[in-house]
Structures are given as structure tokens and as C-alpha cells.
Coordinates of C-alpha atoms and ligand atoms in Angstrom, one line a residue:
X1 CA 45.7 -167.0 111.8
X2 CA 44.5 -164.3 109.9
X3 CA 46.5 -163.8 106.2
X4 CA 45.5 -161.1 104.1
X5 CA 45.1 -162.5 100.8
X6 CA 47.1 -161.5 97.9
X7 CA 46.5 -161.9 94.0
X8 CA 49.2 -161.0 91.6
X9 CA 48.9 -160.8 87.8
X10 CA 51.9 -162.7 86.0
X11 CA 51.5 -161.0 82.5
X12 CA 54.3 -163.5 81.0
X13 CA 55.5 -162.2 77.7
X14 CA 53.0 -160.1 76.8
X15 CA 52.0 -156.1 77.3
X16 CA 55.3 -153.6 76.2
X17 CA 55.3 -150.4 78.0
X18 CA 52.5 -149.2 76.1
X19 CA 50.1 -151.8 76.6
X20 CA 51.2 -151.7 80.4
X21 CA 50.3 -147.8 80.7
X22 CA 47.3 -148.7 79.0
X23 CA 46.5 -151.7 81.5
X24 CA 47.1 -149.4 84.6
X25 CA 45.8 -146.3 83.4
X26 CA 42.6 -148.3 83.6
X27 CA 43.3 -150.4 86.3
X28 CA 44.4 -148.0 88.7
X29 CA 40.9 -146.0 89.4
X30 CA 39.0 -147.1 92.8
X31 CA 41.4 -150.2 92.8
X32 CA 42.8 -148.5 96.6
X33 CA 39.2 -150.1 97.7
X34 CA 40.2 -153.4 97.8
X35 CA 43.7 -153.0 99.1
X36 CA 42.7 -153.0 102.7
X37 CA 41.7 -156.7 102.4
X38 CA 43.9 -157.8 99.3
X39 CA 47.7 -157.1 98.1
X40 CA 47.5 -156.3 94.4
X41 CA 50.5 -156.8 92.4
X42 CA 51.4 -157.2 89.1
X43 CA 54.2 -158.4 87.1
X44 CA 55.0 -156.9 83.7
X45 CA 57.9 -158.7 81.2
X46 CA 61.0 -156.8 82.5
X47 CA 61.3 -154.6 79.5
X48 CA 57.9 -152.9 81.0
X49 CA 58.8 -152.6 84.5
X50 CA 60.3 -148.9 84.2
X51 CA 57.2 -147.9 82.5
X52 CA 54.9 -149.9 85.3
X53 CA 57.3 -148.7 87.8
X54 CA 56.6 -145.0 87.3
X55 CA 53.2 -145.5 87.7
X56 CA 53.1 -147.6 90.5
X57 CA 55.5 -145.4 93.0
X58 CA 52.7 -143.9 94.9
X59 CA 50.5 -146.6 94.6
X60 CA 49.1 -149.5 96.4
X61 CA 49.8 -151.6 93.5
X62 CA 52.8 -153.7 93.7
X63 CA 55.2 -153.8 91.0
X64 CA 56.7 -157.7 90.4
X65 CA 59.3 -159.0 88.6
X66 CA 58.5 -162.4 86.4
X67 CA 62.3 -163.5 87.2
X68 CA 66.1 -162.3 88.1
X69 CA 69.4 -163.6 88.2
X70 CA 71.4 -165.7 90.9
X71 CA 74.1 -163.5 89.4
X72 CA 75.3 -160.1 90.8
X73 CA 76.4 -158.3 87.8
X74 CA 78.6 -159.7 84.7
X75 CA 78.9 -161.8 81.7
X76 CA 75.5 -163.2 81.6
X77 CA 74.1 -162.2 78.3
X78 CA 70.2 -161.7 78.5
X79 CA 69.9 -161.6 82.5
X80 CA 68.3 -159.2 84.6
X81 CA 70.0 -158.4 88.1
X82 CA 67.7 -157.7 91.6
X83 CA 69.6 -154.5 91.9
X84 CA 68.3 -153.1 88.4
X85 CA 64.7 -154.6 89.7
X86 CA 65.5 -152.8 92.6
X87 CA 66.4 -149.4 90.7
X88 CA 63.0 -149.9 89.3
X89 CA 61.0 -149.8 92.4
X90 CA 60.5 -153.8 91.8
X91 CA 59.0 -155.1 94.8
X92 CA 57.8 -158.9 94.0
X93 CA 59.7 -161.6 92.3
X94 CA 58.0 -164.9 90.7
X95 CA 60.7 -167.5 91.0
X96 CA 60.2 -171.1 89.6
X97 CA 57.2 -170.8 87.8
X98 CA 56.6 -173.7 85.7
X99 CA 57.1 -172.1 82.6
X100 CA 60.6 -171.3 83.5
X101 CA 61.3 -175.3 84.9
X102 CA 60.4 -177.0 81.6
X103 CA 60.8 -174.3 78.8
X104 CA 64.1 -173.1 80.6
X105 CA 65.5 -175.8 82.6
X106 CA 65.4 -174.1 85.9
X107 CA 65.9 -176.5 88.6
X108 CA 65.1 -176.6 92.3
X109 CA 69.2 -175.9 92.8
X110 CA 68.7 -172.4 90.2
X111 CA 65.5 -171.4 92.1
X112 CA 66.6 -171.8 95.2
X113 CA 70.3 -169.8 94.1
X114 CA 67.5 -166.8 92.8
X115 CA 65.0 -167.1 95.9
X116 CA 68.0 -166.4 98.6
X117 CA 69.2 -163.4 96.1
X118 CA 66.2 -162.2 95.8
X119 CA 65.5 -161.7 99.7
X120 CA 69.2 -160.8 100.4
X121 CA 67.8 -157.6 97.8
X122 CA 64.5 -157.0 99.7
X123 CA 62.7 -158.4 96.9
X124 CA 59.7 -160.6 98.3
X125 CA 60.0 -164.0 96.0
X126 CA 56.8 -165.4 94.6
X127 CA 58.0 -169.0 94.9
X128 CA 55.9 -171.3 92.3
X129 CA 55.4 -174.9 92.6
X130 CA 53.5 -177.8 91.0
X131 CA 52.9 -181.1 89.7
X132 CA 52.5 -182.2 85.7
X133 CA 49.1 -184.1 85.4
X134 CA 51.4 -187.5 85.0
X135 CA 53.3 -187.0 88.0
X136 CA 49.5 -186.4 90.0
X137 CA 47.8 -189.1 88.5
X138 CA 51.2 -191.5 89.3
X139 CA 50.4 -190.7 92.5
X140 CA 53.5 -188.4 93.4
X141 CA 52.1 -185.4 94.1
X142 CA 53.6 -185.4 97.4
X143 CA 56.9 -186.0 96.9
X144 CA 57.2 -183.7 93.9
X145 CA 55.7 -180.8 96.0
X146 CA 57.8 -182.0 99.0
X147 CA 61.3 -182.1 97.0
X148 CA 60.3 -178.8 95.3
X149 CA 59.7 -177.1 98.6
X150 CA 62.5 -178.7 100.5
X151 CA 64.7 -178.1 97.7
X152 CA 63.7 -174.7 96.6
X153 CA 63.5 -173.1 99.9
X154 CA 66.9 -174.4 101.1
X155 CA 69.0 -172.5 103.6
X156 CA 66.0 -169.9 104.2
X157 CA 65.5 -168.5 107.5
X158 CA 61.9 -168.4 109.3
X159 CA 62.2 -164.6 108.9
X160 CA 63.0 -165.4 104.8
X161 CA 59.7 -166.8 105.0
X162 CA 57.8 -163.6 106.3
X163 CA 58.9 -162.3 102.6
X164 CA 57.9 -165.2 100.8
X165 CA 54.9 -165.9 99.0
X166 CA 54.5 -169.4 98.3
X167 CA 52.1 -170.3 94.6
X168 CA 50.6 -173.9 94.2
X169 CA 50.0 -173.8 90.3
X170 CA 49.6 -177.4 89.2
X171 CA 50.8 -177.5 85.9
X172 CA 47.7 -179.4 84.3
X173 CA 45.6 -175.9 85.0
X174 CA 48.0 -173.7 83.7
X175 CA 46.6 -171.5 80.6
X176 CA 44.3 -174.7 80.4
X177 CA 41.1 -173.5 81.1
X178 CA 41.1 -176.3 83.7
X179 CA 40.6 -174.9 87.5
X180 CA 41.8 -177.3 90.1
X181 CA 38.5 -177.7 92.0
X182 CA 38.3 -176.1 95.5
X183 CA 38.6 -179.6 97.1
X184 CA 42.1 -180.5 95.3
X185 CA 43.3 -176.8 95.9
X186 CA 42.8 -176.5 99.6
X187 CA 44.2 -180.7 100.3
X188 CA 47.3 -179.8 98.0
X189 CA 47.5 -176.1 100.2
X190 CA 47.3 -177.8 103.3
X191 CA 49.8 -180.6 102.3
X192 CA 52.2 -177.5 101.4
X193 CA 51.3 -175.7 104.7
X194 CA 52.5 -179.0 106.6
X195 CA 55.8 -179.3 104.6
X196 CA 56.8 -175.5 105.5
X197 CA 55.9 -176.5 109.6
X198 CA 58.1 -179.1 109.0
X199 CA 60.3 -177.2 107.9
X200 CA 60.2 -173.7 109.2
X201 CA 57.7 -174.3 112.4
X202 CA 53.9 -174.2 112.6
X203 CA 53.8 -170.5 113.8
X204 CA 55.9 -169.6 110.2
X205 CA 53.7 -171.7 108.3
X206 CA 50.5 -170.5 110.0
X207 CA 51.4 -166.7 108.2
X208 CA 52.6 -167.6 105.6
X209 CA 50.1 -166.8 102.2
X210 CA 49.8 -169.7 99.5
X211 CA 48.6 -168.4 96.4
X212 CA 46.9 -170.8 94.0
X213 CA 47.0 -170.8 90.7
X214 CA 45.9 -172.3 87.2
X215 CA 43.2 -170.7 85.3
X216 CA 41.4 -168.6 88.0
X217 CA 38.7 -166.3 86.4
X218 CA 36.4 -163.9 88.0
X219 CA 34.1 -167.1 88.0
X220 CA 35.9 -169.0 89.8
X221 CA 38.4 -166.8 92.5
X222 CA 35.3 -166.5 95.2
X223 CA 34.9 -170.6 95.5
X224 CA 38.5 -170.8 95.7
X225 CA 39.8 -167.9 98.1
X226 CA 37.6 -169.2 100.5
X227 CA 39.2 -172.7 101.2
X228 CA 40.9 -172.1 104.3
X229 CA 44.3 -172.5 103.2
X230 CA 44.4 -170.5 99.9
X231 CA 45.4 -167.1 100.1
X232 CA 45.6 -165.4 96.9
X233 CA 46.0 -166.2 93.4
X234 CA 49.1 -166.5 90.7
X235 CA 46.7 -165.1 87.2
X236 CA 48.3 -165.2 83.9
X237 CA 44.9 -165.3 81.4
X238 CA 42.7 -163.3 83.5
X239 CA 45.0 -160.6 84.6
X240 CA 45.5 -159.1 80.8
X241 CA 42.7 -157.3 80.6
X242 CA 41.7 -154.4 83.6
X243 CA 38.2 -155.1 84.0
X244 CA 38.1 -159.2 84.0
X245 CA 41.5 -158.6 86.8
X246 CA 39.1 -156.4 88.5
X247 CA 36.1 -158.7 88.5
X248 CA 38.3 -161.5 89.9
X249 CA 39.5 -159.6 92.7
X250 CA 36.3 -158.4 93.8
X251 CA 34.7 -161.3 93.3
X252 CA 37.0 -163.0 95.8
X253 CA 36.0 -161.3 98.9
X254 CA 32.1 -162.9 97.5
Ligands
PEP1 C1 50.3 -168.5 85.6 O1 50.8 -168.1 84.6 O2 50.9 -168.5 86.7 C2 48.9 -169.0 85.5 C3 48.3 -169.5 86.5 O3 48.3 -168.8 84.3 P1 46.7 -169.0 83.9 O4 45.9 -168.1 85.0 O5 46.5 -168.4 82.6 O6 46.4 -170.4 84.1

């Protein structure tokens, strides 16, 4: 089954909306040559997504949220709602990154409540997953990665799963500067990939993309994209400045 790969930048909390106008002013240029073969998207902190968003409504640059509510609307001081990500031409929203599970406490019960709203708003969840180095080297990984998909893709139907982008990040590579090798990457991808046709069916599984992410540089993203079962990357490091985001999309078509 052919997947076309897709690499999204997760800017965390960093870039206001003048950095982001900066990032995209440069970004933007000759960047529709590699959309044929690769879905770019990129996720600004919410307070940037207005300014992103303006840019990015003619584009083939998709804008991404880093998170939303399971709320509607209300007395939920702080929270952003998918229909003001939707008023902002939001398209993308990463869901259960790790960042969010231990700094914030998000369980697989919250991120599941926040993937079905998301969809129910036409907003295509990036739905992160991932085991801590202790859980790996305990020898869970499996049953973390199980329970987190089980869990956090609860009560989706297969058609849910068209929009849904699935990210193995294990945690140990995150911001690290330690890269997964391709060999652990495509067995934990393929693990993933069996959980969802357990789940969903083989035929969903077969289309649906698993990013990968943890540390992926322009050095690394060609060795990695072409595992079989890795279809994009999550970047946080590598996506902040234009050209080294640049590099590491080109660079995995290599
Ligand atoms: C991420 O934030 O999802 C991530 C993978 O970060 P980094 O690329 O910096 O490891």
C-alpha cells in the first residue's frame, strides 16, 4: 500500500507570531516541490496560529494545532476549543504527545476524550505514542504501546482512522539527540501497525501513516523514511529553523 509520507514540525513553546512569519516567510519558497510526495505541516504554539494561519490559507502547508480541549466551550480557564482552531484554518491536531502525559497529566482517557472531538471538528489528530527508556528496557514496550493505542483510540471508527495520523516518539529520543535506530523504529512501527489491524482491520491499518519521531535531523530522516513501515516524522529540534526543516524533508526522499 502506497502512503504518502508526512512530516510535521511540532514547534512546542517556542516562535510568537513574529518568529512564525519569519519561519514561513522563508520557508514557504519552492517548498510546493516536495508536496506532491510529502504532506508538510506545521504546528505553531496556539497564540501563533492566527498569524501562521494567514499565511498558510492558500498554501500546501498545513497548519497544526499542538493540542485542544475535550470541552466545547466554557469555564475552562487556559483551554483552546477545535472550533476556534477551526476559525483559524487549523487543520492538524497533535494529541498525546509525551510532553503533555508527564508534564500535564494527560491520560489515555483525556486523549482519547480530545482525539474523538477533534475528528467530530474535521480536525485530523496527530495521535502520539511512546515508551520511557525504563518501561523499554523492562521489557514492556508492547504492552505500553498496546494499552496506549487501545486506550487512546477507543470508540474510533475505521473511517476515524482515515484522519488519523498515528506518531511513534519513544520518549528516550525526544529532544535527546538520541535517534532510535532504523531497526528499532520500523519493529516498534510494525508492532503499532499490527495493534491498529487488530483493531481496526488490516486494510485500515495498511493506509494508515505512522510518523516516527525523536530527534530526526536532516542526517538522519532518509535512513529512517525508508523502513517500510515509517511514514513521516513528528520534529520538534529540527523543525525551528527553515533551512535544517528543509534539509530534512528533502533529504527523506534520498
Ligand atoms: C517532538 O517534540 O515530538 C520531538 C520528536 O522532538 P525532537 O525532534 O526535538 O526530538
Amino acid at each position: 500500500m502506497e502512503r504518502k509520507l508526512i512530516i510535521a514540525a511540532n514547534w512546542k513553546m517556542n516562535k510568537g507570531p513574529a518568529e512564525t512569519v519569519e519561519f514561513l516567510e522563508a520557508f514557504l519558497p519552492g517548498v510546493d516541490a516536495v508536496t506532491d510526495r510529502c504532506d508538510v505541516v506545521v504546528a505553531p504554539p496556539s497564540v501563533s496560529l492566527a498569524a501562521a494561519g494567514a499565511l498558510l490559507a492558500d498554501s500546501v502547508v498545513a497548519l497544526s494545532a499542538q493540542n485542544c480541549s475535550q470541552f466545547d466551550e466554557g469555564a475552562f480557564t487556559g483551554e483552546v476549543s477545535t472550533s476556534m482552531l477551526n476559525e483559524l484554518g487549523t487543520q492538524y491536531v497533535i494529541l498525546g504527545h509525551s510532553e503533555r502525559r508527564s508534564i500535564f497529566g494527560e491520560e489515555d482517557a483525556v486523549i482519547n476524550a480530545k482525539v474523538r472531538k477533534a475528528l467530530a471538528a474535521d480536525l485530523k489528530p496527530i495521535f502520539c505514542i511512546g515508551e520511557t527508556i525504563e518501561e523499554r528496557e523492562g521489557g514492556r514496550l508492547e504492552d505500553v504501546l498496546r494499552t496506549q493505542v487501545r486506550d487512546g483510540l477507543a470508540e474510533l471508527s475505521a473511517q476515524d482512522m482515515n484522519d488519523t495520523v498515528v506518531a511513534y516518539e519513544p520518549v528516550w529520543a525526544i529532544g535527546t539527540g538520541v535517534t532510535a535506530s532504523p531497526e528499532q523504529a520500523q519493529e516498534a512501527h510494525a508492532f503499532v501497525r499490527s495493534l491498529l489491524a487488530d483493531l481496526f482491520g488490516a486494510e485500515v491499518a495498511a493506509q494508515v501513516r505512522i510518523q516516527y519521531g525523536g530527534s530526526v535531523k536532516p542526517g538522519n530522516s532518509a535512513e529512517l523514511m525508508g523502513q517500510p513501515d515509517i511514514d513521516g516524522a513528528l520534529v520538534g529540534g529540527a523543525s525551528l529553523e527553515p533551512d535544517s526543516f528543509r534539509a530534512l524533508i528533502d533529504n527523506a526522499f534520498a
